[in-house]
mmCIF file of C-alpha atoms in Angstrom:
data_model
loop_
_atom_site.group_PDB
_atom_site.id
_atom_site.type_symbol
_atom_site.label_atom_id
_atom_site.label_comp_id
_atom_site.label_asym_id
_atom_site.label_seq_id
_atom_site.Cartn_x
_atom_site.Cartn_y
_atom_site.Cartn_z
ATOM 1 C CA UNK A 1 -18.518 -212.087 6.092
ATOM 2 C CA UNK A 2 -20.319 -211.137 2.863
ATOM 3 C CA UNK A 3 -23.701 -211.244 4.655
ATOM 4 C CA UNK A 4 -22.371 -208.896 7.320
ATOM 5 C CA UNK A 5 -21.088 -206.500 4.661
ATOM 6 C CA UNK A 6 -24.437 -206.497 2.828
ATOM 7 C CA UNK A 7 -26.254 -205.870 6.104
ATOM 8 C CA UNK A 8 -23.999 -202.915 6.920
ATOM 9 C CA UNK A 9 -24.439 -201.416 3.443
ATOM 10 C CA UNK A 10 -28.213 -201.838 3.714
ATOM 11 C CA UNK A 11 -28.210 -200.141 7.129
ATOM 12 C CA UNK A 12 -26.167 -197.248 5.763
ATOM 13 C CA UNK A 13 -28.558 -196.838 2.827
ATOM 14 C CA UNK A 14 -31.567 -196.867 5.133
ATOM 15 C CA UNK A 15 -29.922 -194.348 7.451
ATOM 16 C CA UNK A 16 -29.088 -192.106 4.481
ATOM 17 C CA UNK A 17 -32.684 -192.252 3.250
ATOM 18 C CA UNK A 18 -33.977 -191.575 6.743
ATOM 19 C CA UNK A 19 -31.687 -188.560 7.071
ATOM 20 C CA UNK A 20 -32.788 -187.135 3.741
ATOM 21 C CA UNK A 21 -36.485 -187.671 4.537
ATOM 22 C CA UNK A 22 -36.040 -186.112 7.965
ATOM 23 C CA UNK A 23 -34.216 -183.060 6.580
ATOM 24 C CA UNK A 24 -37.158 -182.136 4.385
ATOM 25 C CA UNK A 25 -39.813 -182.633 7.055
ATOM 26 C CA UNK A 26 -41.444 -179.308 7.864
ATOM 27 C CA UNK A 27 -41.106 -179.827 11.570
ATOM 28 C CA UNK A 28 -39.928 -176.359 12.551
ATOM 29 C CA UNK A 29 -42.369 -174.430 14.714
ATOM 30 C CA UNK A 30 -43.486 -170.808 14.716
ATOM 31 C CA UNK A 31 -44.047 -169.226 18.121
ATOM 32 C CA UNK A 32 -47.425 -167.727 17.185
ATOM 33 C CA UNK A 33 -50.786 -168.818 15.847
ATOM 34 C CA UNK A 34 -53.392 -166.816 13.955
ATOM 35 C CA UNK A 35 -50.906 -164.000 13.382
ATOM 36 C CA UNK A 36 -50.005 -161.341 10.834
ATOM 37 C CA UNK A 37 -46.490 -159.954 11.054
ATOM 38 C CA UNK A 38 -44.700 -157.304 9.002
ATOM 39 C CA UNK A 39 -40.922 -157.599 8.705
ATOM 40 C CA UNK A 40 -38.727 -154.787 7.432
ATOM 41 C CA UNK A 41 -36.485 -156.004 4.608
ATOM 42 C CA UNK A 42 -33.687 -154.576 2.474
ATOM 43 C CA UNK A 43 -33.425 -154.728 -1.301
ATOM 44 C CA UNK A 44 -29.732 -154.457 -2.069
ATOM 45 C CA UNK A 45 -28.073 -155.143 -5.447
ATOM 46 C CA UNK A 46 -31.131 -157.042 -6.663
ATOM 47 C CA UNK A 47 -31.386 -159.251 -3.587
ATOM 48 C CA UNK A 48 -33.882 -159.306 -0.705
ATOM 49 C CA UNK A 49 -32.360 -159.436 2.773
ATOM 50 C CA UNK A 50 -34.240 -160.302 5.955
ATOM 51 C CA UNK A 51 -32.953 -159.348 9.438
ATOM 52 C CA UNK A 52 -32.590 -162.468 11.572
ATOM 53 C CA UNK A 53 -31.647 -162.560 15.251
ATOM 54 C CA UNK A 54 -29.930 -165.630 16.727
ATOM 55 C CA UNK A 55 -28.627 -165.686 20.317
ATOM 56 C CA UNK A 56 -28.831 -161.900 20.472
ATOM 57 C CA UNK A 57 -26.842 -161.486 17.236
ATOM 58 C CA UNK A 58 -28.471 -159.542 14.419
ATOM 59 C CA UNK A 59 -27.688 -161.292 11.148
ATOM 60 C CA UNK A 60 -28.641 -160.707 7.525
ATOM 61 C CA UNK A 61 -30.134 -163.616 5.578
ATOM 62 C CA UNK A 62 -30.928 -163.548 1.865
ATOM 63 C CA UNK A 63 -34.500 -164.499 0.932
ATOM 64 C CA UNK A 64 -34.058 -167.140 -1.764
ATOM 65 C CA UNK A 65 -37.155 -168.910 -3.110
ATOM 66 C CA UNK A 66 -34.881 -170.858 -5.458
ATOM 67 C CA UNK A 67 -33.340 -172.625 -2.456
ATOM 68 C CA UNK A 68 -35.361 -175.495 -1.031
ATOM 69 C CA UNK A 69 -34.269 -174.778 2.529
ATOM 70 C CA UNK A 70 -32.003 -172.550 4.597
ATOM 71 C CA UNK A 71 -28.263 -172.233 4.111
ATOM 72 C CA UNK A 72 -25.518 -171.194 6.515
ATOM 73 C CA UNK A 73 -21.807 -170.957 5.814
ATOM 74 C CA UNK A 74 -18.793 -172.300 7.605
ATOM 75 C CA UNK A 75 -17.963 -168.718 8.632
ATOM 76 C CA UNK A 76 -21.503 -167.729 9.682
ATOM 77 C CA UNK A 77 -21.184 -166.457 13.292
ATOM 78 C CA UNK A 78 -23.722 -168.835 14.863
ATOM 79 C CA UNK A 79 -22.832 -171.106 17.746
ATOM 80 C CA UNK A 80 -24.919 -174.067 18.864
ATOM 81 C CA UNK A 81 -25.601 -175.555 15.430
ATOM 82 C CA UNK A 82 -26.887 -179.105 15.835
ATOM 83 C CA UNK A 83 -25.463 -181.482 13.231
ATOM 84 C CA UNK A 84 -28.130 -183.522 11.436
ATOM 85 C CA UNK A 85 -26.121 -185.668 9.036
ATOM 86 C CA UNK A 86 -25.435 -185.307 5.314
ATOM 87 C CA UNK A 87 -27.426 -184.988 2.121
ATOM 88 C CA UNK A 88 -26.591 -184.658 -1.566
ATOM 89 C CA UNK A 89 -27.308 -181.099 -2.653
ATOM 90 C CA UNK A 90 -27.504 -179.605 -6.161
ATOM 91 C CA UNK A 91 -26.599 -175.997 -6.918
ATOM 92 C CA UNK A 92 -27.699 -173.522 -9.600
ATOM 93 C CA UNK A 93 -25.106 -174.800 -12.083
ATOM 94 C CA UNK A 94 -26.337 -178.392 -11.861
ATOM 95 C CA UNK A 95 -23.364 -179.604 -9.827
ATOM 96 C CA UNK A 96 -24.141 -181.830 -6.868
ATOM 97 C CA UNK A 97 -22.173 -182.624 -3.751
ATOM 98 C CA UNK A 98 -22.705 -184.174 -0.337
ATOM 99 C CA UNK A 99 -23.034 -181.465 2.330
ATOM 100 C CA UNK A 100 -23.738 -181.356 6.024
ATOM 101 C CA UNK A 101 -27.081 -180.293 7.445
ATOM 102 C CA UNK A 102 -27.684 -178.504 10.711
ATOM 103 C CA UNK A 103 -30.540 -177.363 12.896
ATOM 104 C CA UNK A 104 -30.261 -173.715 13.872
ATOM 105 C CA UNK A 105 -30.849 -172.411 17.378
ATOM 106 C CA UNK A 106 -34.154 -170.520 17.773
ATOM 107 C CA UNK A 107 -34.131 -167.590 15.372
ATOM 108 C CA UNK A 108 -36.298 -164.475 15.315
ATOM 109 C CA UNK A 109 -37.668 -162.842 12.165
ATOM 110 C CA UNK A 110 -39.620 -159.719 13.068
ATOM 111 C CA UNK A 111 -41.752 -160.758 16.025
ATOM 112 C CA UNK A 112 -41.722 -164.435 15.042
ATOM 113 C CA UNK A 113 -39.582 -166.988 16.816
ATOM 114 C CA UNK A 114 -38.843 -170.055 14.728
ATOM 115 C CA UNK A 115 -37.542 -173.225 16.354
ATOM 116 C CA UNK A 116 -36.064 -176.249 14.648
ATOM 117 C CA UNK A 117 -35.239 -174.515 11.348
ATOM 118 C CA UNK A 118 -32.959 -176.683 9.177
ATOM 119 C CA UNK A 119 -30.180 -175.557 6.852
ATOM 120 C CA UNK A 120 -27.407 -177.005 4.749
ATOM 121 C CA UNK A 121 -23.854 -176.046 5.627
ATOM 122 C CA UNK A 122 -21.639 -174.722 2.816
ATOM 123 C CA UNK A 123 -18.235 -173.204 2.203
ATOM 124 C CA UNK A 124 -18.662 -169.905 0.366
ATOM 125 C CA UNK A 125 -17.671 -169.632 -3.295
ATOM 126 C CA UNK A 126 -18.077 -165.847 -3.121
ATOM 127 C CA UNK A 127 -17.668 -163.913 0.109
ATOM 128 C CA UNK A 128 -20.443 -161.354 -0.178
ATOM 129 C CA UNK A 129 -20.091 -159.085 2.818
ATOM 130 C CA UNK A 130 -23.245 -158.628 4.836
ATOM 131 C CA UNK A 131 -24.749 -161.981 3.807
ATOM 132 C CA UNK A 132 -24.784 -164.438 6.701
ATOM 133 C CA UNK A 133 -27.081 -167.113 5.297
ATOM 134 C CA UNK A 134 -30.216 -167.925 3.329
ATOM 135 C CA UNK A 135 -33.887 -168.335 4.146
ATOM 136 C CA UNK A 136 -35.264 -170.839 1.648
ATOM 137 C CA UNK A 137 -38.690 -171.548 0.197
ATOM 138 C CA UNK A 138 -39.411 -174.015 3.002
ATOM 139 C CA UNK A 139 -40.447 -171.043 5.171
ATOM 140 C CA UNK A 140 -43.388 -170.487 2.791
ATOM 141 C CA UNK A 141 -44.604 -174.050 2.771
ATOM 142 C CA UNK A 142 -46.916 -173.208 5.694
ATOM 143 C CA UNK A 143 -46.956 -169.403 5.749
ATOM 144 C CA UNK A 144 -48.530 -166.959 3.306
ATOM 145 C CA UNK A 145 -46.070 -164.214 2.356
ATOM 146 C CA UNK A 146 -46.196 -160.915 0.488
ATOM 147 C CA UNK A 147 -42.905 -159.380 -0.640
ATOM 148 C CA UNK A 148 -43.050 -155.623 -1.214
ATOM 149 C CA UNK A 149 -39.562 -154.183 -1.751
ATOM 150 C CA UNK A 150 -40.795 -150.692 -2.679
ATOM 151 C CA UNK A 151 -42.102 -150.345 0.873
ATOM 152 C CA UNK A 152 -39.302 -152.568 2.266
ATOM 153 C CA UNK A 153 -41.589 -155.071 3.900
ATOM 154 C CA UNK A 154 -42.352 -158.759 4.052
ATOM 155 C CA UNK A 155 -45.793 -159.713 5.338
ATOM 156 C CA UNK A 156 -46.061 -163.162 6.920
ATOM 157 C CA UNK A 157 -49.242 -164.837 8.146
ATOM 158 C CA UNK A 158 -50.587 -168.275 8.959
ATOM 159 C CA UNK A 159 -54.164 -167.202 8.173
ATOM 160 C CA UNK A 160 -55.174 -169.153 5.086
ATOM 161 C CA UNK A 161 -57.838 -166.687 3.953
ATOM 162 C CA UNK A 162 -56.138 -163.386 4.744
ATOM 163 C CA UNK A 163 -54.510 -162.834 1.318
ATOM 164 C CA UNK A 164 -56.844 -165.188 -0.560
ATOM 165 C CA UNK A 165 -58.281 -162.382 -2.706
ATOM 166 C CA UNK A 166 -55.035 -160.461 -3.103
ATOM 167 C CA UNK A 167 -55.217 -158.380 -6.328
ATOM 168 C CA UNK A 168 -52.821 -159.171 -9.126
ATOM 169 C CA UNK A 169 -52.059 -161.811 -11.689
ATOM 170 C CA UNK A 170 -51.987 -165.332 -10.275
ATOM 171 C CA UNK A 171 -50.108 -168.318 -11.625
ATOM 172 C CA UNK A 172 -50.392 -171.811 -10.160
ATOM 173 C CA UNK A 173 -47.079 -173.275 -9.113
ATOM 174 C CA UNK A 174 -45.795 -176.791 -8.694
ATOM 175 C CA UNK A 175 -43.000 -177.863 -6.416
ATOM 176 C CA UNK A 176 -40.020 -179.545 -8.012
ATOM 177 C CA UNK A 177 -36.990 -180.211 -5.834
ATOM 178 C CA UNK A 178 -38.982 -178.334 -3.178
ATOM 179 C CA UNK A 179 -38.923 -175.018 -5.108
ATOM 180 C CA UNK A 180 -41.796 -173.315 -7.026
ATOM 181 C CA UNK A 181 -42.201 -173.636 -10.808
ATOM 182 C CA UNK A 182 -44.635 -171.572 -12.874
ATOM 183 C CA UNK A 183 -45.375 -171.536 -16.610
ATOM 184 C CA UNK A 184 -44.864 -168.323 -18.580
ATOM 185 C CA UNK A 185 -44.580 -167.467 -22.272
ATOM 186 C CA UNK A 186 -41.338 -165.629 -23.168
ATOM 187 C CA UNK A 187 -42.206 -165.690 -26.880
ATOM 188 C CA UNK A 188 -45.644 -165.804 -28.469
ATOM 189 C CA UNK A 189 -46.790 -169.416 -28.755
ATOM 190 C CA UNK A 190 -43.861 -170.776 -26.717
ATOM 191 C CA UNK A 191 -44.301 -171.807 -23.077
ATOM 192 C CA UNK A 192 -41.543 -172.214 -20.525
ATOM 193 C CA UNK A 193 -41.526 -173.660 -17.017
ATOM 194 C CA UNK A 194 -39.478 -171.306 -14.838
ATOM 195 C CA UNK A 195 -38.236 -171.354 -11.260
ATOM 196 C CA UNK A 196 -39.438 -168.378 -9.205
ATOM 197 C CA UNK A 197 -35.992 -167.697 -7.805
ATOM 198 C CA UNK A 198 -35.478 -164.586 -5.703
ATOM 199 C CA UNK A 199 -31.883 -165.707 -5.199
ATOM 200 C CA UNK A 200 -31.131 -164.904 -8.866
ATOM 201 C CA UNK A 201 -29.840 -161.419 -9.700
ATOM 202 C CA UNK A 202 -31.124 -161.660 -13.287
ATOM 203 C CA UNK A 203 -34.728 -160.689 -14.016
ATOM 204 C CA UNK A 204 -35.006 -163.584 -16.454
ATOM 205 C CA UNK A 205 -32.539 -166.251 -17.545
ATOM 206 C CA UNK A 206 -33.527 -168.942 -20.014
ATOM 207 C CA UNK A 207 -31.939 -172.357 -20.257
ATOM 208 C CA UNK A 208 -29.730 -172.961 -23.261
ATOM 209 C CA UNK A 209 -31.699 -176.052 -24.283
ATOM 210 C CA UNK A 210 -35.088 -174.280 -24.095
ATOM 211 C CA UNK A 211 -33.756 -171.302 -26.050
ATOM 212 C CA UNK A 212 -32.195 -173.458 -28.764
ATOM 213 C CA UNK A 213 -35.494 -175.293 -29.237
ATOM 214 C CA UNK A 214 -37.448 -172.024 -29.257
ATOM 215 C CA UNK A 215 -35.131 -170.391 -31.815
ATOM 216 C CA UNK A 216 -35.480 -173.418 -34.062
ATOM 217 C CA UNK A 217 -39.286 -173.260 -33.943
ATOM 218 C CA UNK A 218 -39.955 -169.511 -33.907
ATOM 219 C CA UNK A 219 -38.937 -166.894 -36.473
ATOM 220 C CA UNK A 220 -40.204 -164.237 -34.058
ATOM 221 C CA UNK A 221 -37.763 -165.490 -31.415
ATOM 222 C CA UNK A 222 -34.860 -165.351 -33.887
ATOM 223 C CA UNK A 223 -35.675 -161.700 -34.584
ATOM 224 C CA UNK A 224 -35.242 -160.920 -30.882
ATOM 225 C CA UNK A 225 -31.632 -162.134 -30.621
ATOM 226 C CA UNK A 226 -29.333 -159.248 -29.622
ATOM 227 C CA UNK A 227 -26.072 -161.145 -29.806
ATOM 228 C CA UNK A 228 -24.191 -164.347 -29.069
ATOM 229 C CA UNK A 229 -20.975 -165.152 -27.289
ATOM 230 C CA UNK A 230 -18.982 -167.723 -25.376
ATOM 231 C CA UNK A 231 -19.209 -167.373 -21.626
ATOM 232 C CA UNK A 232 -20.187 -168.324 -18.103
ATOM 233 C CA UNK A 233 -21.823 -166.293 -15.337
ATOM 234 C CA UNK A 234 -23.707 -168.516 -12.867
ATOM 235 C CA UNK A 235 -21.834 -169.113 -9.593
ATOM 236 C CA UNK A 236 -23.263 -171.974 -7.556
ATOM 237 C CA UNK A 237 -22.417 -173.342 -4.141
ATOM 238 C CA UNK A 238 -20.009 -175.824 -5.732
ATOM 239 C CA UNK A 239 -18.396 -173.780 -8.493
ATOM 240 C CA UNK A 240 -18.936 -171.826 -11.690
ATOM 241 C CA UNK A 241 -20.960 -173.084 -14.631
ATOM 242 C CA UNK A 242 -18.998 -174.420 -17.607
ATOM 243 C CA UNK A 243 -18.303 -172.251 -20.646
ATOM 244 C CA UNK A 244 -20.876 -172.471 -23.392
ATOM 245 C CA UNK A 245 -22.582 -170.319 -25.993
ATOM 246 C CA UNK A 246 -24.677 -167.526 -24.492
ATOM 247 C CA UNK A 247 -27.528 -165.890 -26.383
ATOM 248 C CA UNK A 248 -28.495 -162.293 -25.577
ATOM 249 C CA UNK A 249 -32.229 -161.716 -26.054
ATOM 250 C CA UNK A 250 -34.436 -158.641 -26.137
ATOM 251 C CA UNK A 251 -37.950 -160.016 -25.694
ATOM 252 C CA UNK A 252 -40.936 -157.928 -26.725
ATOM 253 C CA UNK A 253 -43.226 -159.545 -24.167
ATOM 254 C CA UNK A 254 -43.143 -162.229 -21.510
ATOM 255 C CA UNK A 255 -46.646 -163.395 -20.602
ATOM 256 C CA UNK A 256 -47.297 -163.948 -16.886
ATOM 257 C CA UNK A 257 -50.798 -165.364 -17.123
ATOM 258 C CA UNK A 258 -53.034 -162.465 -18.191
ATOM 259 C CA UNK A 259 -50.251 -159.886 -17.792
ATOM 260 C CA UNK A 260 -47.629 -158.844 -20.318
ATOM 261 C CA UNK A 261 -44.126 -157.975 -19.127
ATOM 262 C CA UNK A 262 -42.822 -155.810 -21.956
ATOM 263 C CA UNK A 263 -39.290 -155.127 -23.196
ATOM 264 C CA UNK A 264 -37.438 -157.774 -21.194
ATOM 265 C CA UNK A 265 -33.715 -158.258 -21.794
ATOM 266 C CA UNK A 266 -32.157 -161.549 -20.739
ATOM 267 C CA UNK A 267 -29.451 -164.108 -21.462
ATOM 268 C CA UNK A 268 -29.246 -167.870 -21.591
ATOM 269 C CA UNK A 269 -27.653 -169.875 -18.798
ATOM 270 C CA UNK A 270 -27.044 -173.448 -17.745
ATOM 271 C CA UNK A 271 -29.767 -175.381 -15.972
ATOM 272 C CA UNK A 272 -33.377 -174.309 -15.551
ATOM 273 C CA UNK A 273 -35.267 -171.196 -16.615
ATOM 274 C CA UNK A 274 -35.370 -168.627 -13.785
ATOM 275 C CA UNK A 275 -37.267 -165.458 -12.929
ATOM 276 C CA UNK A 276 -35.212 -163.558 -10.395
ATOM 277 C CA UNK A 277 -35.450 -160.895 -7.711
ATOM 278 C CA UNK A 278 -35.258 -157.896 -10.121
ATOM 279 C CA UNK A 279 -38.920 -158.595 -10.979
ATOM 280 C CA UNK A 280 -39.703 -157.350 -7.465
ATOM 281 C CA UNK A 281 -38.661 -153.819 -8.439
ATOM 282 C CA UNK A 282 -41.746 -153.722 -10.671
ATOM 283 C CA UNK A 283 -44.377 -155.106 -8.299
ATOM 284 C CA UNK A 284 -45.281 -157.157 -5.244
ATOM 285 C CA UNK A 285 -45.159 -160.939 -5.091
ATOM 286 C CA UNK A 286 -47.536 -162.960 -2.923
ATOM 287 C CA UNK A 287 -46.839 -166.622 -2.177
ATOM 288 C CA UNK A 288 -49.938 -168.585 -1.174
ATOM 289 C CA UNK A 289 -48.958 -172.179 -0.311
ATOM 290 C CA UNK A 290 -52.528 -173.169 0.562
ATOM 291 C CA UNK A 291 -53.772 -172.402 -2.956
ATOM 292 C CA UNK A 292 -50.385 -173.027 -4.625
ATOM 293 C CA UNK A 293 -50.427 -169.597 -6.268
ATOM 294 C CA UNK A 294 -47.846 -166.898 -6.987
ATOM 295 C CA UNK A 295 -49.520 -163.506 -7.438
ATOM 296 C CA UNK A 296 -47.668 -160.625 -9.094
ATOM 297 C CA UNK A 297 -49.176 -157.151 -8.739
ATOM 298 C CA UNK A 298 -47.371 -154.399 -10.738
ATOM 299 C CA UNK A 299 -46.681 -151.140 -8.949
ATOM 300 C CA UNK A 300 -47.489 -149.314 -12.178
ATOM 301 C CA UNK A 301 -49.913 -151.385 -14.215
ATOM 302 C CA UNK A 302 -50.960 -150.088 -17.612
ATOM 303 C CA UNK A 303 -53.615 -151.226 -20.047
ATOM 304 C CA UNK A 304 -53.542 -151.524 -23.793
ATOM 305 C CA UNK A 305 -55.845 -152.830 -26.508
ATOM 306 C CA UNK A 306 -55.119 -155.996 -28.440
ATOM 307 C CA UNK A 307 -56.191 -156.765 -32.014
ATOM 308 C CA UNK A 308 -59.839 -157.413 -31.143
ATOM 309 C CA UNK A 309 -60.030 -154.201 -29.106
ATOM 310 C CA UNK A 310 -60.180 -155.895 -25.705
ATOM 311 C CA UNK A 311 -57.957 -154.439 -22.964
ATOM 312 C CA UNK A 312 -54.895 -156.208 -21.624
ATOM 313 C CA UNK A 313 -52.775 -155.333 -18.632
ATOM 314 C CA UNK A 314 -49.058 -154.844 -19.025
ATOM 315 C CA UNK A 315 -46.021 -153.828 -17.027
ATOM 316 C CA UNK A 316 -43.272 -151.886 -18.781
ATOM 317 C CA UNK A 317 -39.948 -153.464 -17.805
ATOM 318 C CA UNK A 318 -37.271 -151.963 -20.054
ATOM 319 C CA UNK A 319 -34.385 -153.444 -18.061
ATOM 320 C CA UNK A 320 -30.806 -153.156 -19.288
ATOM 321 C CA UNK A 321 -29.102 -156.037 -21.027
ATOM 322 C CA UNK A 322 -26.345 -157.794 -19.100
ATOM 323 C CA UNK A 323 -23.114 -156.075 -20.183
ATOM 324 C CA UNK A 324 -20.417 -158.038 -18.404
ATOM 325 C CA UNK A 325 -20.123 -160.722 -15.717
ATOM 326 C CA UNK A 326 -17.124 -161.699 -13.610
ATOM 327 C CA UNK A 327 -16.486 -165.103 -12.068
ATOM 328 C CA UNK A 328 -13.791 -166.362 -9.660
ATOM 329 C CA UNK A 329 -10.846 -168.142 -11.226
ATOM 330 C CA UNK A 330 -7.885 -169.249 -9.096
ATOM 331 C CA UNK A 331 -8.820 -166.649 -6.508
ATOM 332 C CA UNK A 332 -8.976 -163.781 -9.013
ATOM 333 C CA UNK A 333 -11.717 -162.063 -11.017
ATOM 334 C CA UNK A 334 -12.137 -163.299 -14.579
ATOM 335 C CA UNK A 335 -14.413 -162.003 -17.308
ATOM 336 C CA UNK A 336 -16.955 -164.781 -17.571
ATOM 337 C CA UNK A 337 -19.114 -163.061 -20.155
ATOM 338 C CA UNK A 338 -19.078 -159.758 -22.076
ATOM 339 C CA UNK A 339 -21.651 -158.441 -24.556
ATOM 340 C CA UNK A 340 -20.186 -157.212 -27.843
ATOM 341 C CA UNK A 341 -22.414 -154.117 -27.781
ATOM 342 C CA UNK A 342 -21.298 -153.077 -24.291
ATOM 343 C CA UNK A 343 -18.958 -150.238 -23.392
ATOM 344 C CA UNK A 344 -16.761 -152.721 -21.522
ATOM 345 C CA UNK A 345 -16.205 -154.676 -24.753
ATOM 346 C CA UNK A 346 -15.332 -151.547 -26.719
ATOM 347 C CA UNK A 347 -12.899 -150.518 -23.963
ATOM 348 C CA UNK A 348 -11.068 -153.812 -24.467
ATOM 349 C CA UNK A 349 -12.392 -156.397 -21.986
ATOM 350 C CA UNK A 350 -12.673 -159.895 -23.443
ATOM 351 C CA UNK A 351 -14.089 -163.175 -22.226
ATOM 352 C CA UNK A 352 -11.461 -165.106 -20.271
ATOM 353 C CA UNK A 353 -9.450 -162.051 -19.194
ATOM 354 C CA UNK A 354 -8.201 -162.324 -15.597
ATOM 355 C CA UNK A 355 -7.764 -159.112 -13.607
ATOM 356 C CA UNK A 356 -4.267 -159.262 -12.151
ATOM 357 C CA UNK A 357 -3.903 -155.645 -10.969
ATOM 358 C CA UNK A 358 -5.770 -152.355 -10.765
ATOM 359 C CA UNK A 359 -3.575 -149.245 -10.782
ATOM 360 C CA UNK A 360 -0.562 -151.447 -10.118
ATOM 361 C CA UNK A 361 -1.983 -153.205 -7.061
ATOM 362 C CA UNK A 362 -2.735 -156.971 -7.086
ATOM 363 C CA UNK A 363 -6.432 -157.749 -6.511
ATOM 364 C CA UNK A 364 -8.151 -160.955 -5.442
ATOM 365 C CA UNK A 365 -11.700 -161.792 -6.458
ATOM 366 C CA UNK A 366 -12.911 -160.538 -3.070
ATOM 367 C CA UNK A 367 -10.943 -157.299 -3.511
ATOM 368 C CA UNK A 368 -12.433 -156.832 -6.961
ATOM 369 C CA UNK A 369 -15.957 -157.565 -5.773
ATOM 370 C CA UNK A 370 -15.726 -154.853 -3.107
ATOM 371 C CA UNK A 371 -13.512 -152.390 -4.980
ATOM 372 C CA UNK A 372 -14.666 -148.833 -4.272
ATOM 373 C CA UNK A 373 -14.731 -147.476 -7.788
ATOM 374 C CA UNK A 374 -15.909 -144.013 -8.830
ATOM 375 C CA UNK A 375 -18.250 -143.398 -11.754
ATOM 376 C CA UNK A 376 -16.565 -142.004 -14.889
ATOM 377 C CA UNK A 377 -13.084 -142.449 -13.404
ATOM 378 C CA UNK A 378 -10.596 -144.512 -15.390
ATOM 379 C CA UNK A 379 -8.333 -147.140 -13.855
ATOM 380 C CA UNK A 380 -5.308 -148.946 -15.220
ATOM 381 C CA UNK A 381 -6.162 -152.657 -15.514
ATOM 382 C CA UNK A 382 -3.501 -155.324 -15.904
ATOM 383 C CA UNK A 383 -5.163 -158.300 -17.559
ATOM 384 C CA UNK A 384 -3.992 -161.813 -18.388
ATOM 385 C CA UNK A 385 -5.856 -163.188 -21.392
ATOM 386 C CA UNK A 386 -6.973 -166.782 -21.856
ATOM 387 C CA UNK A 387 -3.643 -167.583 -23.586
ATOM 388 C CA UNK A 388 -1.580 -166.249 -20.657
ATOM 389 C CA UNK A 389 -0.520 -162.975 -22.333
ATOM 390 C CA UNK A 390 -0.403 -159.867 -20.121
ATOM 391 C CA UNK A 391 -1.681 -156.502 -21.320
ATOM 392 C CA UNK A 392 -2.850 -153.238 -19.788
ATOM 393 C CA UNK A 393 -5.778 -151.016 -20.629
ATOM 394 C CA UNK A 394 -7.236 -147.873 -19.181
ATOM 395 C CA UNK A 395 -10.978 -148.058 -18.640
ATOM 396 C CA UNK A 396 -13.815 -147.281 -16.279
ATOM 397 C CA UNK A 397 -14.764 -149.988 -13.781
ATOM 398 C CA UNK A 398 -16.948 -152.238 -15.984
ATOM 399 C CA UNK A 399 -19.096 -153.461 -13.085
ATOM 400 C CA UNK A 400 -20.479 -149.930 -12.662
ATOM 401 C CA UNK A 401 -21.737 -149.654 -16.227
ATOM 402 C CA UNK A 402 -25.044 -151.465 -15.733
ATOM 403 C CA UNK A 403 -25.735 -149.783 -12.382
ATOM 404 C CA UNK A 404 -25.148 -146.346 -13.924
ATOM 405 C CA UNK A 405 -27.447 -147.087 -16.854
ATOM 406 C CA UNK A 406 -30.182 -148.300 -14.533
#
């Protein structure tokens, strides 16, 4: 009996390993060879969206280089998904969970038909309207891509030499968990390995552990701290990151190889360091899997002289600091993080506050996320603080503050 049990366990382990290995095989096919295709994309709320057609349905998939492969949701309107088994998946907050995997029916991106594309199947944590799924970095394991959101286009090609000499500042990348990592320098003399993650809405987020180490070593880094607070903001596929100290930073320069990104505001978060999709508002990004290079070309590159008089290229960023972030809590919107120097803080919003009502009407997290607020108009918020005490305050919609400033 024991021998039979051991045999069955061994078989299950082998099957699980076989499933996982199969899931990450790049065995999808593209219906063209020796091609160059230009796909029209959208850049909406700091995210890149690609039009995808499946079975005659036009869908909208987010382009997420921080995801190893595609993602569809349990409410994505696609029939004919072929179940492929299960795999343990890890989200942006570091949580892991066993999820199902599926093979999608043939899908069309631009003029390209892709067959055998794999995706994990998730239940949504946040129901963002107009987002039907995710195209992951696996698409770029065999295709060269250039993302140009200013001109709303994604160039895809299988020609290895076509974008070989693309102008810009190149960084070699390594794959870890099937997603690209590059090395940058957020503070002079301090290097950081970051995920190139177009699924992130923050231009730069630095891990709490890396930041703590950097602040301990560098007086220059300590001078660039803009504030501290307790909070959470990252929402993964399996939940919200845990509360922890958050450091607000205003970095003078972030070195991307030979290029300086100047005046970069960011916060710390759980997990890895990330460079997100907002970088794409400042230049194009080319992914070359054959040379393992990410090439950033600023739309408006400037030059300056360093101490020895030699010129250096730089890109003026000047992004706004994160003012406030909301996370789901028991189906409602809660203040996950608020900066003490923000207008929202001075109007009375505090970390942990749960929005119960707006102008006397109950609101769910989904209602709050899609609330049609008007700039400069005040609303009556009924809030429940972290101790369960109800209070009201009259304030502008805090989620509009950053958008208005930008």
